[in-house]
Steps between C-alpha positions, in 0.01 A plus 500: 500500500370666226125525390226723616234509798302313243778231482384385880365161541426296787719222665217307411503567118837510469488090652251444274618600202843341562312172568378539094837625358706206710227217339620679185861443505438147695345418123815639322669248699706707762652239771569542830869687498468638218591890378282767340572831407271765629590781232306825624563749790395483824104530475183363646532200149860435601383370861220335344791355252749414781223321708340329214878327402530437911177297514616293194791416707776716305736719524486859335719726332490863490571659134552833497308702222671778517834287471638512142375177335831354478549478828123359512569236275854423670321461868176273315844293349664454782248392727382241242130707557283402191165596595396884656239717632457833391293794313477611145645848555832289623494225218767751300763520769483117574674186316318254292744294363432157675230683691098504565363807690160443641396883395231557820326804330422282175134473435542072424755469788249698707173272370715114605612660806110596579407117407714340809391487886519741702602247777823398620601117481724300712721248484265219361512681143857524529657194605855584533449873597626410864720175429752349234372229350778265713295641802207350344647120492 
Protein backbone atom coordinates (compact mmCIF):
# COMPACT_ATOMS: atom_id res chain seq x y z
CA UNK A 1 0.00 0.00 0.00
CA UNK A 2 1.30 3.19 -0.32
CA UNK A 3 1.57 5.96 2.42
CA UNK A 4 4.09 6.51 5.11
CA UNK A 5 4.76 5.17 8.82
CA UNK A 6 2.63 8.16 9.58
CA UNK A 7 -0.20 6.70 7.37
CA UNK A 8 -0.70 3.82 10.29
CA UNK A 9 -3.91 3.74 12.06
CA UNK A 10 -5.46 1.37 14.28
CA UNK A 11 -8.07 -1.42 13.46
CA UNK A 12 -9.96 0.50 15.75
CA UNK A 13 -9.87 3.89 13.86
CA UNK A 14 -9.99 2.56 10.75
CA UNK A 15 -13.81 0.85 12.04
CA UNK A 16 -14.57 3.95 13.24
CA UNK A 17 -14.10 6.10 10.70
CA UNK A 18 -15.75 3.74 8.16
CA UNK A 19 -18.79 3.70 10.52
CA UNK A 20 -18.95 7.86 9.65
CA UNK A 21 -18.11 7.62 5.88
CA UNK A 22 -20.79 4.49 5.40
CA UNK A 23 -23.69 6.89 7.38
CA UNK A 24 -22.46 9.26 4.64
CA UNK A 25 -23.21 7.43 1.57
CA UNK A 26 -26.36 5.65 3.44
CA UNK A 27 -27.66 9.58 3.13
CA UNK A 28 -26.71 9.78 -0.62
CA UNK A 29 -28.99 6.97 -0.89
CA UNK A 30 -26.66 3.92 -1.71
CA UNK A 31 -28.90 0.56 -1.48
CA UNK A 32 -28.03 -2.61 -0.60
CA UNK A 33 -26.37 -4.15 -4.07
CA UNK A 34 -25.42 -1.38 -5.26
CA UNK A 35 -21.81 -0.34 -7.08
CA UNK A 36 -19.29 2.39 -6.22
CA UNK A 37 -16.20 3.22 -7.67
CA UNK A 38 -13.28 3.47 -5.37
CA UNK A 39 -10.95 5.69 -7.74
CA UNK A 40 -7.46 5.87 -5.84
CA UNK A 41 -4.60 3.32 -5.33
CA UNK A 42 -4.22 0.97 -2.88
CA UNK A 43 -3.76 3.12 0.44
CA UNK A 44 -4.73 3.21 4.06
CA UNK A 45 -8.24 5.79 2.50
CA UNK A 46 -8.91 3.12 -0.12
CA UNK A 47 -9.59 0.38 2.74
CA UNK A 48 -11.31 2.91 4.67
CA UNK A 49 -13.26 3.53 1.13
CA UNK A 50 -13.82 -0.21 0.36
CA UNK A 51 -15.13 -0.89 3.95
CA UNK A 52 -17.16 2.18 4.23
CA UNK A 53 -19.22 1.04 0.66
CA UNK A 54 -19.24 -2.75 2.38
CA UNK A 55 -21.05 -1.56 5.52
CA UNK A 56 -23.62 0.34 3.32
CA UNK A 57 -24.28 -2.94 1.83
CA UNK A 58 -22.59 -2.33 -1.76
CA UNK A 59 -20.51 -3.43 -3.97
CA UNK A 60 -17.21 -1.53 -5.03
CA UNK A 61 -15.34 -0.87 -8.00
CA UNK A 62 -11.77 -0.34 -8.38
CA UNK A 63 -10.78 2.68 -10.89
CA UNK A 64 -7.53 2.83 -11.75
CA UNK A 65 -5.85 6.38 -11.59
CA UNK A 66 -3.17 5.72 -13.34
CA UNK A 67 -5.49 4.15 -16.15
CA UNK A 68 -5.98 6.62 -19.04
CA UNK A 69 -9.36 8.31 -18.35
CA UNK A 70 -11.00 6.77 -21.18
CA UNK A 71 -10.74 3.64 -20.06
CA UNK A 72 -11.93 5.19 -16.53
CA UNK A 73 -14.90 6.53 -17.88
CA UNK A 74 -15.59 3.28 -20.10
CA UNK A 75 -15.33 0.89 -16.77
CA UNK A 76 -17.69 3.80 -14.52
CA UNK A 77 -20.14 3.25 -18.01
CA UNK A 78 -20.24 -0.04 -18.07
CA UNK A 79 -20.84 -0.93 -14.68
CA UNK A 80 -23.72 1.60 -14.55
CA UNK A 81 -21.41 3.09 -11.28
CA UNK A 82 -22.73 6.71 -10.70
CA UNK A 83 -21.46 7.58 -7.42
CA UNK A 84 -17.39 7.14 -6.24
CA UNK A 85 -14.91 7.47 -3.58
CA UNK A 86 -11.76 8.99 -4.10
CA UNK A 87 -9.04 11.92 -3.50
CA UNK A 88 -8.46 15.24 -5.08
CA UNK A 89 -5.03 14.44 -6.50
CA UNK A 90 -7.09 11.57 -8.59
CA UNK A 91 -10.23 13.76 -9.54
CA UNK A 92 -8.18 14.50 -13.11
CA UNK A 93 -7.72 10.92 -14.18
CA UNK A 94 -11.38 9.94 -13.24
CA UNK A 95 -14.85 10.38 -15.26
CA UNK A 96 -17.49 12.79 -14.34
CA UNK A 97 -19.86 12.60 -16.88
CA UNK A 98 -22.95 11.02 -15.07
CA UNK A 99 -20.71 10.85 -12.03
CA UNK A 100 -20.37 12.20 -8.20
CA UNK A 101 -16.98 11.53 -6.48
CA UNK A 102 -17.16 11.86 -2.76
CA UNK A 103 -13.48 13.68 -2.79
CA UNK A 104 -12.30 12.25 1.00
CA UNK A 105 -9.46 14.88 1.37
CA UNK A 106 -12.07 17.85 0.80
CA UNK A 107 -12.24 20.13 3.74
CA UNK A 108 -16.61 20.13 3.52
CA UNK A 109 -16.61 16.37 2.66
CA UNK A 110 -14.22 15.99 5.59
CA UNK A 111 -16.50 18.42 8.12
CA UNK A 112 -20.26 16.07 7.17
CA UNK A 113 -18.28 13.04 7.43
CA UNK A 114 -17.01 14.32 11.11
CA UNK A 115 -20.88 15.16 11.93
CA UNK A 116 -22.11 11.27 11.68
CA UNK A 117 -21.60 8.41 14.45
CA UNK A 118 -18.92 6.82 14.94
CA UNK A 119 -21.05 3.64 15.64
CA UNK A 120 -22.05 0.93 13.48
CA UNK A 121 -25.91 0.20 12.95
CA UNK A 122 -27.68 -2.93 12.20
CA UNK A 123 -30.30 -4.11 10.49
CA UNK A 124 -33.17 -2.08 12.23
CA UNK A 125 -31.93 1.17 10.25
CA UNK A 126 -31.83 -0.76 7.22
CA UNK A 127 -34.77 -2.76 6.69
CA UNK A 128 -34.08 -4.65 3.63
CA UNK A 129 -30.22 -4.85 4.10
CA UNK A 130 -30.62 -8.72 4.79
CA UNK A 131 -34.05 -9.50 2.91
CA UNK A 132 -36.08 -8.55 -0.36
CA UNK A 133 -38.91 -6.92 0.38
CA UNK A 134 -41.05 -10.37 -0.80
CA UNK A 135 -39.10 -11.87 2.25
CA UNK A 136 -40.66 -9.27 4.26
CA UNK A 137 -44.50 -10.31 3.38
Amino acid sequence: MQGSRSDRTTYRDLDLRSNQLAHLLIELRVVPDAVLAVGMPCSSEWVLAVWAVAKAGAGWLSVDPAQTYERNRFVCADSVVRLGITLKRYLDELPFEDMYWVVLDDRAVTGRIRRYPETGFGITKRPFALFGRSDLS
